[in-house]
mmCIF file of C-alpha atoms and ligand atoms in Angstrom:
data_model
loop_
_atom_site.group_PDB
_atom_site.id
_atom_site.type_symbol
_atom_site.label_atom_id
_atom_site.label_comp_id
_atom_site.label_asym_id
_atom_site.label_seq_id
_atom_site.Cartn_x
_atom_site.Cartn_y
_atom_site.Cartn_z
ATOM 1 C CA MET G 1 -92.000 6.862 19.331
ATOM 2 C CA SER G 2 -89.622 7.556 16.541
ATOM 3 C CA TYR G 3 -88.556 4.660 14.498
ATOM 4 C CA GLN G 4 -85.488 6.389 12.995
ATOM 5 C CA ILE G 5 -82.223 4.975 14.603
ATOM 6 C CA THR G 6 -79.649 7.894 14.671
ATOM 7 C CA ILE G 7 -75.888 6.546 14.224
ATOM 8 C CA GLU G 8 -72.943 8.337 15.725
ATOM 9 C CA LYS G 9 -69.810 6.409 14.760
ATOM 10 C CA THR G 10 -66.877 6.206 16.980
ATOM 11 C CA LYS G 11 -63.676 8.461 16.077
ATOM 12 C CA ASN G 12 -61.579 5.902 17.840
ATOM 13 C CA PRO G 13 -62.060 2.356 16.670
ATOM 14 C CA LYS G 14 -60.654 -0.217 18.991
ATOM 15 C CA GLN G 15 -58.144 -2.995 18.107
ATOM 16 C CA LYS G 16 -59.971 -6.098 17.312
ATOM 17 C CA PRO G 17 -58.873 -9.120 19.631
ATOM 18 C CA ASP G 18 -57.304 -12.407 18.181
ATOM 19 C CA GLU G 19 -60.139 -14.454 16.791
ATOM 20 C CA HIS G 20 -58.323 -17.739 17.919
ATOM 21 C CA ASN G 21 -58.498 -16.562 21.783
ATOM 22 C CA LEU G 22 -61.745 -14.853 22.166
ATOM 23 C CA GLY G 23 -63.396 -16.540 25.165
ATOM 24 C CA PHE G 24 -66.704 -15.630 26.285
ATOM 25 C CA GLY G 25 -68.149 -12.028 26.837
ATOM 26 C CA ILE G 26 -64.653 -10.572 27.383
ATOM 27 C CA HIS G 27 -64.425 -8.038 24.391
ATOM 28 C CA PHE G 28 -66.970 -5.559 23.333
ATOM 29 C CA THR G 29 -67.198 -3.794 20.094
ATOM 30 C CA ASP G 30 -67.110 -0.233 18.959
ATOM 31 C CA HIS G 31 -70.660 0.454 19.114
ATOM 32 C CA MET G 32 -73.805 0.131 21.337
ATOM 33 C CA PHE G 33 -77.496 0.740 20.876
ATOM 34 C CA THR G 34 -79.553 2.746 23.416
ATOM 35 C CA MET G 35 -83.168 3.620 23.636
ATOM 36 C CA ASP G 36 -85.013 5.415 26.609
ATOM 37 C CA TYR G 37 -88.574 5.054 28.151
ATOM 38 C CA THR G 38 -90.273 7.929 29.887
ATOM 39 C CA GLU G 39 -93.770 7.412 31.338
ATOM 40 C CA GLY G 40 -96.213 9.155 29.221
ATOM 41 C CA LYS G 41 -93.964 9.507 26.216
ATOM 42 C CA GLY G 42 -93.000 5.702 25.666
ATOM 43 C CA TRP G 43 -89.845 4.410 24.093
ATOM 44 C CA HIS G 44 -87.892 7.103 22.553
ATOM 45 C CA ASP G 45 -84.525 8.308 20.911
ATOM 46 C CA PRO G 46 -83.266 5.160 19.764
ATOM 47 C CA LYS G 47 -79.529 5.419 18.711
ATOM 48 C CA ILE G 48 -76.326 3.880 18.108
ATOM 49 C CA ILE G 49 -73.301 5.596 19.781
ATOM 50 C CA PRO G 50 -69.686 4.664 20.499
ATOM 51 C CA TYR G 51 -69.491 1.999 23.173
ATOM 52 C CA SER G 52 -68.839 3.810 26.381
ATOM 53 C CA PRO G 53 -69.632 3.683 30.483
ATOM 54 C CA LEU G 54 -73.005 4.547 31.229
ATOM 55 C CA SER G 55 -73.626 7.781 33.695
ATOM 56 C CA LEU G 56 -76.128 6.701 36.262
ATOM 57 C CA ASP G 57 -77.388 7.983 39.396
ATOM 58 C CA PRO G 58 -76.244 5.799 42.405
ATOM 59 C CA SER G 59 -80.079 5.822 43.443
ATOM 60 C CA CYS G 60 -81.239 4.186 40.324
ATOM 61 C CA MET G 61 -83.580 1.529 40.930
ATOM 62 C CA VAL G 62 -82.015 -1.272 38.984
ATOM 63 C CA PHE G 63 -78.850 -1.155 41.691
ATOM 64 C CA HIS G 64 -81.203 -1.529 44.455
ATOM 65 C CA TYR G 65 -84.164 -3.723 43.382
ATOM 66 C CA GLY G 66 -83.064 -5.475 40.266
ATOM 67 C CA GLN G 67 -85.824 -4.579 38.115
ATOM 68 C CA ALA G 68 -84.136 -5.484 34.724
ATOM 69 C CA ILE G 69 -84.428 -8.110 32.021
ATOM 70 C CA PHE G 70 -81.776 -9.337 29.541
ATOM 71 C CA GLU G 71 -81.395 -11.565 26.460
ATOM 72 C CA GLY G 72 -78.559 -13.429 24.526
ATOM 73 C CA LEU G 73 -78.586 -14.554 20.925
ATOM 74 C CA LYS G 74 -75.760 -14.691 18.207
ATOM 75 C CA ALA G 75 -74.887 -13.403 14.757
ATOM 76 C CA TYR G 76 -72.877 -15.515 12.365
ATOM 77 C CA LYS G 77 -71.026 -14.913 9.428
ATOM 78 C CA SER G 78 -71.547 -17.641 6.765
ATOM 79 C CA VAL G 79 -68.913 -19.180 4.432
ATOM 80 C CA ASN G 80 -70.107 -16.800 1.485
ATOM 81 C CA GLY G 81 -70.002 -13.583 3.863
ATOM 82 C CA ASP G 82 -73.594 -13.244 4.714
ATOM 83 C CA ILE G 83 -74.672 -12.149 8.262
ATOM 84 C CA LEU G 84 -76.981 -14.692 9.832
ATOM 85 C CA LEU G 85 -79.168 -14.148 12.912
ATOM 86 C CA PHE G 86 -80.962 -17.173 14.641
ATOM 87 C CA ARG G 87 -84.490 -16.587 15.219
ATOM 88 C CA PRO G 88 -84.025 -12.987 16.670
ATOM 89 C CA ARG G 89 -87.796 -12.490 16.848
ATOM 90 C CA LYS G 90 -88.250 -15.206 19.282
ATOM 91 C CA ASN G 91 -85.648 -13.491 21.650
ATOM 92 C CA MET G 92 -87.398 -10.128 21.485
ATOM 93 C CA GLU G 93 -90.924 -11.783 22.193
ATOM 94 C CA ARG G 94 -89.412 -13.136 25.065
ATOM 95 C CA VAL G 95 -88.272 -9.698 26.172
ATOM 96 C CA ASN G 96 -91.851 -8.825 26.372
ATOM 97 C CA ILE G 97 -92.745 -11.989 28.601
ATOM 98 C CA SER G 98 -89.932 -11.061 30.917
ATOM 99 C CA ASN G 99 -91.024 -7.213 30.749
ATOM 100 C CA GLU G 100 -94.499 -8.215 31.814
ATOM 101 C CA ARG G 101 -93.465 -10.128 35.088
ATOM 102 C CA LEU G 102 -90.878 -7.386 35.908
ATOM 103 C CA CYS G 103 -93.475 -4.587 35.402
ATOM 104 C CA ILE G 104 -91.325 -2.995 32.569
ATOM 105 C CA PRO G 105 -93.387 -1.503 29.628
ATOM 106 C CA PRO G 106 -93.403 -3.711 26.420
ATOM 107 C CA ILE G 107 -91.043 -3.082 23.679
ATOM 108 C CA ASP G 108 -92.144 -3.111 19.973
ATOM 109 C CA VAL G 109 -90.731 -6.614 18.656
ATOM 110 C CA ASP G 110 -90.112 -5.806 15.141
ATOM 111 C CA PHE G 111 -88.341 -2.629 16.054
ATOM 112 C CA ALA G 112 -86.363 -4.228 18.414
ATOM 113 C CA VAL G 113 -85.307 -6.920 15.739
ATOM 114 C CA GLU G 114 -84.490 -3.918 13.304
ATOM 115 C CA ALA G 115 -82.330 -2.423 16.165
ATOM 116 C CA ILE G 116 -80.406 -5.631 16.513
ATOM 117 C CA LYS G 117 -80.057 -5.829 12.634
ATOM 118 C CA THR G 118 -78.576 -2.183 12.624
ATOM 119 C CA ILE G 119 -76.158 -2.514 15.384
ATOM 120 C CA VAL G 120 -74.796 -5.825 14.050
ATOM 121 C CA ARG G 121 -74.431 -4.201 10.641
ATOM 122 C CA VAL G 122 -72.622 -1.246 12.146
ATOM 123 C CA ASP G 123 -70.190 -3.572 13.956
ATOM 124 C CA GLN G 124 -70.157 -6.270 11.094
ATOM 125 C CA ASP G 125 -66.346 -6.293 10.919
ATOM 126 C CA TRP G 126 -66.333 -7.574 14.485
ATOM 127 C CA ILE G 127 -68.128 -10.711 13.726
ATOM 128 C CA PRO G 128 -65.378 -13.361 13.914
ATOM 129 C CA LYS G 129 -65.116 -15.732 11.012
ATOM 130 C CA SER G 130 -63.224 -18.747 12.269
ATOM 131 C CA GLU G 131 -65.225 -22.294 12.940
ATOM 132 C CA GLY G 132 -67.461 -22.092 15.927
ATOM 133 C CA THR G 133 -67.153 -18.406 16.635
ATOM 134 C CA SER G 134 -69.851 -15.752 16.383
ATOM 135 C CA LEU G 135 -70.778 -12.532 17.624
ATOM 136 C CA TYR G 136 -72.906 -12.701 20.956
ATOM 137 C CA ILE G 137 -75.772 -10.173 21.132
ATOM 138 C CA ARG G 138 -76.733 -9.094 24.590
ATOM 139 C CA PRO G 139 -79.934 -6.855 24.602
ATOM 140 C CA PHE G 140 -81.207 -5.632 28.219
ATOM 141 C CA ILE G 141 -83.301 -3.244 29.941
ATOM 142 C CA ILE G 142 -82.610 -1.410 33.278
ATOM 143 C CA SER G 143 -84.892 0.727 35.328
ATOM 144 C CA THR G 144 -83.584 4.100 35.928
ATOM 145 C CA ASP G 145 -85.631 6.235 38.288
ATOM 146 C CA PRO G 146 -83.482 7.855 40.804
ATOM 147 C CA TYR G 147 -85.641 6.757 43.803
ATOM 148 C CA LEU G 148 -85.342 4.451 46.723
ATOM 149 C CA GLY G 149 -89.179 3.355 47.204
ATOM 150 C CA VAL G 150 -90.137 0.127 46.117
ATOM 151 C CA ARG G 151 -92.235 0.279 42.960
ATOM 152 C CA PRO G 152 -92.129 -0.056 39.280
ATOM 153 C CA SER G 153 -89.700 2.487 37.737
ATOM 154 C CA ASN G 154 -91.130 5.384 35.333
ATOM 155 C CA THR G 155 -88.076 5.367 33.285
ATOM 156 C CA TYR G 156 -86.000 2.589 31.636
ATOM 157 C CA LYS G 157 -83.026 2.171 29.339
ATOM 158 C CA PHE G 158 -82.884 -0.504 26.638
ATOM 159 C CA LEU G 159 -79.437 -1.293 25.430
ATOM 160 C CA ILE G 160 -77.766 -3.733 23.042
ATOM 161 C CA ILE G 161 -74.079 -4.462 23.215
ATOM 162 C CA LEU G 162 -72.166 -6.984 21.178
ATOM 163 C CA SER G 163 -69.383 -9.359 22.063
ATOM 164 C CA PRO G 164 -67.130 -11.535 19.697
ATOM 165 C CA VAL G 165 -67.088 -14.980 21.263
ATOM 166 C CA GLY G 166 -64.899 -18.004 20.808
ATOM 167 C CA ALA G 167 -65.909 -21.616 19.811
ATOM 168 C CA TYR G 168 -67.565 -23.062 23.000
ATOM 169 C CA TYR G 169 -66.098 -26.376 22.253
ATOM 170 C CA LYS G 170 -62.469 -25.999 21.043
ATOM 171 C CA GLU G 171 -61.604 -29.882 21.646
ATOM 172 C CA GLY G 172 -64.937 -31.189 20.646
ATOM 173 C CA ILE G 173 -68.101 -31.686 22.897
ATOM 174 C CA ASN G 174 -67.227 -33.289 26.247
ATOM 175 C CA PRO G 175 -70.067 -34.478 28.414
ATOM 176 C CA VAL G 176 -69.840 -32.776 31.804
ATOM 177 C CA LYS G 177 -70.494 -34.028 35.350
ATOM 178 C CA ILE G 178 -73.694 -32.631 36.968
ATOM 179 C CA TYR G 179 -74.510 -32.208 40.641
ATOM 180 C CA VAL G 180 -78.241 -32.806 41.582
ATOM 181 C CA GLU G 181 -78.933 -29.719 43.755
ATOM 182 C CA ASN G 182 -80.989 -30.753 46.787
ATOM 183 C CA LYS G 183 -80.379 -27.587 49.103
ATOM 184 C CA TYR G 184 -80.639 -24.590 47.020
ATOM 185 C CA VAL G 185 -83.628 -23.919 44.436
ATOM 186 C CA ARG G 186 -83.503 -21.472 41.499
ATOM 187 C CA THR G 187 -87.217 -20.340 41.574
ATOM 188 C CA VAL G 188 -90.727 -21.535 42.779
ATOM 189 C CA LYS G 189 -94.013 -21.591 41.005
ATOM 190 C CA GLY G 190 -95.429 -18.067 41.135
ATOM 191 C CA GLY G 191 -91.916 -16.914 41.250
ATOM 192 C CA ILE G 192 -89.614 -15.382 38.437
ATOM 193 C CA GLY G 193 -88.219 -18.510 36.871
ATOM 194 C CA TYR G 194 -89.644 -18.121 33.500
ATOM 195 C CA ALA G 195 -88.392 -14.476 32.907
ATOM 196 C CA LYS G 196 -84.855 -13.735 31.937
ATOM 197 C CA THR G 197 -84.018 -11.436 34.811
ATOM 198 C CA PRO G 198 -80.760 -10.882 36.679
ATOM 199 C CA GLY G 199 -82.259 -11.993 40.214
ATOM 200 C CA ASN G 200 -82.615 -15.530 38.882
ATOM 201 C CA TYR G 201 -78.850 -15.575 38.090
ATOM 202 C CA ALA G 202 -77.754 -14.090 41.418
ATOM 203 C CA ALA G 203 -80.011 -16.665 43.173
ATOM 204 C CA SER G 204 -78.169 -19.601 41.260
ATOM 205 C CA LEU G 205 -74.468 -18.673 42.000
ATOM 206 C CA LYS G 206 -74.186 -20.107 45.337
ATOM 207 C CA ALA G 207 -75.307 -23.492 44.179
ATOM 208 C CA GLN G 208 -73.027 -23.297 41.144
ATOM 209 C CA MET G 209 -69.950 -22.227 43.162
ATOM 210 C CA GLU G 210 -70.605 -25.172 45.697
ATOM 211 C CA ALA G 211 -71.093 -27.712 43.017
ATOM 212 C CA LYS G 212 -67.772 -26.481 41.308
ATOM 213 C CA GLU G 213 -65.989 -27.007 44.664
ATOM 214 C CA LYS G 214 -67.005 -30.473 44.806
ATOM 215 C CA GLY G 215 -65.803 -31.187 41.226
ATOM 216 C CA TYR G 216 -69.037 -30.611 39.310
ATOM 217 C CA THR G 217 -69.576 -28.328 36.309
ATOM 218 C CA GLN G 218 -73.036 -27.312 36.940
ATOM 219 C CA VAL G 219 -76.003 -28.208 39.006
ATOM 220 C CA LEU G 220 -79.142 -29.851 37.854
ATOM 221 C CA TRP G 221 -82.102 -28.054 39.426
ATOM 222 C CA LEU G 222 -85.051 -29.638 41.052
ATOM 223 C CA ASP G 223 -88.359 -27.988 41.706
ATOM 224 C CA GLY G 224 -88.437 -25.654 44.756
ATOM 225 C CA ILE G 225 -91.231 -27.357 46.600
ATOM 226 C CA GLU G 226 -90.739 -31.075 46.599
ATOM 227 C CA ARG G 227 -87.136 -31.300 45.253
ATOM 228 C CA LYS G 228 -88.521 -34.247 43.104
ATOM 229 C CA TYR G 229 -88.937 -32.981 39.515
ATOM 230 C CA VAL G 230 -86.102 -31.848 37.303
ATOM 231 C CA GLU G 231 -86.295 -28.290 35.948
ATOM 232 C CA GLU G 232 -83.013 -27.053 34.143
ATOM 233 C CA VAL G 233 -79.431 -27.803 34.069
ATOM 234 C CA GLY G 234 -77.390 -24.631 34.948
ATOM 235 C CA THR G 235 -78.569 -21.936 32.657
ATOM 236 C CA MET G 236 -79.586 -24.410 30.126
ATOM 237 C CA ASN G 237 -82.864 -26.478 29.515
ATOM 238 C CA VAL G 238 -82.655 -30.207 29.928
ATOM 239 C CA PHE G 239 -83.336 -33.351 27.859
ATOM 240 C CA PHE G 240 -83.444 -37.055 28.655
ATOM 241 C CA LYS G 241 -83.642 -39.925 26.068
ATOM 242 C CA ILE G 242 -85.221 -42.705 27.786
ATOM 243 C CA ASN G 243 -85.980 -45.945 25.793
ATOM 244 C CA GLY G 244 -86.184 -44.035 22.392
ATOM 245 C CA GLU G 245 -88.218 -41.285 23.539
ATOM 246 C CA VAL G 246 -86.918 -37.802 24.197
ATOM 247 C CA ILE G 247 -88.523 -36.046 27.458
ATOM 248 C CA THR G 248 -88.015 -32.521 28.511
ATOM 249 C CA PRO G 249 -89.911 -30.908 31.542
ATOM 250 C CA SER G 250 -92.917 -28.815 30.701
ATOM 251 C CA LEU G 251 -93.007 -25.181 30.934
ATOM 252 C CA GLU G 252 -95.096 -24.756 34.136
ATOM 253 C CA GLY G 253 -93.738 -21.112 35.093
ATOM 254 C CA THR G 254 -90.357 -21.997 36.852
ATOM 255 C CA ILE G 255 -88.390 -22.729 33.544
ATOM 256 C CA LEU G 256 -87.137 -20.483 31.041
ATOM 257 C CA ALA G 257 -88.616 -21.034 27.541
ATOM 258 C CA GLY G 258 -85.260 -21.524 25.783
ATOM 259 C CA ILE G 259 -85.008 -20.980 22.084
ATOM 260 C CA THR G 260 -82.596 -23.770 21.732
ATOM 261 C CA ARG G 261 -85.104 -25.961 23.631
ATOM 262 C CA ASP G 262 -87.944 -24.879 21.124
ATOM 263 C CA SER G 263 -85.681 -25.656 17.963
ATOM 264 C CA THR G 264 -84.440 -29.032 19.415
ATOM 265 C CA ILE G 265 -88.056 -30.246 19.915
ATOM 266 C CA GLU G 266 -88.987 -29.074 16.326
ATOM 267 C CA LEU G 267 -85.911 -30.499 14.748
ATOM 268 C CA LEU G 268 -86.405 -33.944 16.759
ATOM 269 C CA LYS G 269 -89.987 -34.249 15.792
ATOM 270 C CA SER G 270 -89.157 -33.392 12.108
ATOM 271 C CA MET G 271 -86.640 -36.469 12.251
ATOM 272 C CA GLY G 272 -89.605 -38.725 13.433
ATOM 273 C CA VAL G 273 -88.061 -38.931 17.067
ATOM 274 C CA LYS G 274 -90.958 -39.014 19.738
ATOM 275 C CA VAL G 275 -90.608 -35.936 21.963
ATOM 276 C CA THR G 276 -92.619 -35.527 25.232
ATOM 277 C CA GLU G 277 -92.993 -32.328 27.251
ATOM 278 C CA ARG G 278 -93.810 -33.310 30.716
ATOM 279 C CA ARG G 279 -92.854 -33.431 34.403
ATOM 280 C CA ILE G 280 -90.162 -35.715 35.075
ATOM 281 C CA SER G 281 -88.835 -36.922 38.527
ATOM 282 C CA ILE G 282 -85.101 -37.426 39.400
ATOM 283 C CA GLU G 283 -86.196 -40.689 40.667
ATOM 284 C CA GLU G 284 -87.694 -41.804 37.307
ATOM 285 C CA ILE G 285 -84.356 -40.787 35.544
ATOM 286 C CA TYR G 286 -82.434 -43.130 38.273
ATOM 287 C CA GLU G 287 -84.963 -45.798 37.582
ATOM 288 C CA ALA G 288 -84.536 -45.676 33.917
ATOM 289 C CA HIS G 289 -80.719 -45.859 34.358
ATOM 290 C CA GLU G 290 -81.106 -48.864 36.819
ATOM 291 C CA LYS G 291 -83.300 -50.649 34.128
ATOM 292 C CA GLY G 292 -80.784 -49.643 31.218
ATOM 293 C CA THR G 293 -83.193 -47.334 29.414
ATOM 294 C CA LEU G 294 -81.563 -43.963 30.184
ATOM 295 C CA GLU G 295 -79.848 -43.365 26.871
ATOM 296 C CA GLU G 296 -78.815 -39.876 26.804
ATOM 297 C CA ALA G 297 -79.191 -36.584 28.757
ATOM 298 C CA PHE G 298 -78.187 -33.129 27.543
ATOM 299 C CA GLY G 299 -78.565 -29.410 28.190
ATOM 300 C CA THR G 300 -79.603 -26.743 25.247
ATOM 301 C CA GLY G 301 -78.803 -23.145 25.235
ATOM 302 C CA THR G 302 -77.581 -20.576 23.138
ATOM 303 C CA ALA G 303 -74.146 -20.478 24.358
ATOM 304 C CA ALA G 304 -73.093 -24.029 23.859
ATOM 305 C CA VAL G 305 -76.004 -25.284 21.793
ATOM 306 C CA ILE G 306 -75.737 -28.875 23.421
ATOM 307 C CA SER G 307 -74.204 -29.912 26.590
ATOM 308 C CA PRO G 308 -74.135 -33.635 27.052
ATOM 309 C CA ILE G 309 -74.331 -34.610 30.640
ATOM 310 C CA GLY G 310 -71.945 -37.678 31.368
ATOM 311 C CA GLU G 311 -72.311 -38.148 35.022
ATOM 312 C CA LEU G 312 -74.922 -37.383 37.750
ATOM 313 C CA ASN G 313 -74.520 -37.044 41.412
ATOM 314 C CA TRP G 314 -77.918 -37.210 43.377
ATOM 315 C CA ASN G 315 -77.305 -37.525 47.151
ATOM 316 C CA GLY G 316 -73.920 -39.290 46.463
ATOM 317 C CA LYS G 317 -75.458 -41.722 44.145
ATOM 318 C CA ILE G 318 -73.518 -41.531 41.077
ATOM 319 C CA ILE G 319 -74.314 -42.613 37.663
ATOM 320 C CA GLN G 320 -72.822 -42.567 34.421
ATOM 321 C CA ILE G 321 -74.907 -41.710 31.274
ATOM 322 C CA ASN G 322 -73.799 -43.562 27.913
ATOM 323 C CA ASP G 323 -70.661 -44.425 29.475
ATOM 324 C CA GLY G 324 -69.899 -40.723 29.786
ATOM 325 C CA LYS G 325 -69.743 -40.431 25.950
ATOM 326 C CA ILE G 326 -71.664 -38.110 23.589
ATOM 327 C CA GLY G 327 -74.982 -39.793 22.362
ATOM 328 C CA GLU G 328 -76.360 -40.159 19.064
ATOM 329 C CA ILE G 329 -79.322 -37.693 19.415
ATOM 330 C CA SER G 330 -76.953 -35.110 21.191
ATOM 331 C CA SER G 331 -74.690 -35.102 18.228
ATOM 332 C CA LYS G 332 -77.139 -34.862 15.481
ATOM 333 C CA VAL G 333 -79.125 -31.960 17.280
ATOM 334 C CA TYR G 334 -75.779 -30.065 17.699
ATOM 335 C CA ASP G 335 -74.411 -30.730 14.025
ATOM 336 C CA THR G 336 -77.852 -29.672 12.665
ATOM 337 C CA ILE G 337 -78.599 -26.629 14.749
ATOM 338 C CA THR G 338 -74.825 -25.309 14.367
ATOM 339 C CA GLY G 339 -74.874 -26.171 10.641
ATOM 340 C CA ILE G 340 -78.083 -24.253 10.093
ATOM 341 C CA GLN G 341 -76.714 -21.374 12.454
ATOM 342 C CA SER G 342 -73.525 -20.936 10.309
ATOM 343 C CA GLY G 343 -75.157 -21.355 6.933
ATOM 344 C CA LYS G 344 -73.665 -24.625 6.166
ATOM 345 C CA ILE G 345 -76.794 -26.668 6.302
ATOM 346 C CA GLU G 346 -79.965 -25.377 4.453
ATOM 347 C CA ASP G 347 -82.500 -24.081 7.028
ATOM 348 C CA PRO G 348 -85.879 -25.942 6.293
ATOM 349 C CA PHE G 349 -87.479 -24.356 9.493
ATOM 350 C CA GLY G 350 -87.260 -20.699 8.608
ATOM 351 C CA TRP G 351 -85.155 -19.899 11.444
ATOM 352 C CA ILE G 352 -82.335 -18.027 9.750
ATOM 353 C CA VAL G 353 -82.763 -14.137 9.429
ATOM 354 C CA LYS G 354 -80.280 -12.601 7.077
HETATM 355 N N1 PMP U 401 -82.490 -21.526 30.985
HETATM 356 C C1 PMP U 401 -81.814 -20.362 31.554
HETATM 357 C C2 PMP U 401 -82.042 -20.288 32.805
HETATM 358 C C3 PMP U 401 -81.015 -19.826 30.656
HETATM 359 O O1 PMP U 401 -80.307 -18.588 31.193
HETATM 360 C C4 PMP U 401 -81.046 -20.121 29.416
HETATM 361 C C5 PMP U 401 -80.061 -19.386 28.378
HETATM 362 N N2 PMP U 401 -80.823 -18.166 27.914
HETATM 363 C C6 PMP U 401 -81.635 -21.060 28.658
HETATM 364 C C7 PMP U 401 -82.436 -21.859 29.626
HETATM 365 C C8 PMP U 401 -81.486 -21.446 27.333
HETATM 366 O O2 PMP U 401 -82.198 -20.742 26.591
HETATM 367 P P1 PMP U 401 -81.969 -20.238 24.952
HETATM 368 O O3 PMP U 401 -82.126 -21.564 24.350
HETATM 369 O O4 PMP U 401 -82.887 -19.537 24.602
HETATM 370 O O5 PMP U 401 -80.476 -19.711 25.084
#
């Protein structure tokens, strides 16, 4: 493939949104990256062009069978004006894990990181500077064969779009109420749970909607066979602190291997905290609460970094965690990771890419 990215700049730059009222995923920058895949030719024609609608045949396979993957990461502007990416290689490696499961041909990881750097550089004036804001980066791949038979596509499009996003927590981190989902499941072993693919999110909407109607922010997913073991919380990985030990579900094919999860584990271990990756049942969590040893619970993910869990409702049994307040470990992980991401704290882990 050609590694030369051609750049066509927009002739009509858009007006930038108010930095203090960005929301999430609402505004898009002036440009986008695209690259095509054709069977026999491989990935080709990487280019940056003005942000614009796509023209696709209505029979394109992605519309019918959902053969697609996506990613999410952020760019930050540091106080001294540097543009910082957080572990972008990890996201591009995860593209290939998802691709493999969805029968999409692999991408070149180093080139994909270069593509991210190039598009972010082109639209760098769109990176917001206020506290907590960032430029969300959304790479994704869609299958484009105009064909209605069920098989892997022979053509694909890889795109990267960018969206300036606001501070996730405007009024400080608030622990959220979580409904333990015992009817719907997100995925099962052998399914596509470990891949970042649209089907998983489509499958999750109904549970999320019903939990909202009951007054809960998100659901805690249990395993798809026994509804016994804890898997993820909404679209985040989940951690529990029980009697000084931090426990997170092990990756056994149903859980997305979050990059914030991996960073949290590494950070906690460097702080001397005992971290264990293993199966943990909802019953064990309730028993720990009963004994008074359930100290903290929180989700981890790119969007919010840390989201503390203040309350769980499992079959009508409601428990408060840490009196509904943010815990010590949750605060420490949040402050350290967001500090490293924004360049305020020195990065001892080699996570930051300028
Ligand atoms: N699980 C799911 C299902 C997710 O969508 C995400 C967000 N990408 C995560 C976990 C957290 O992953 P990360 O830390 O890489 O954002």
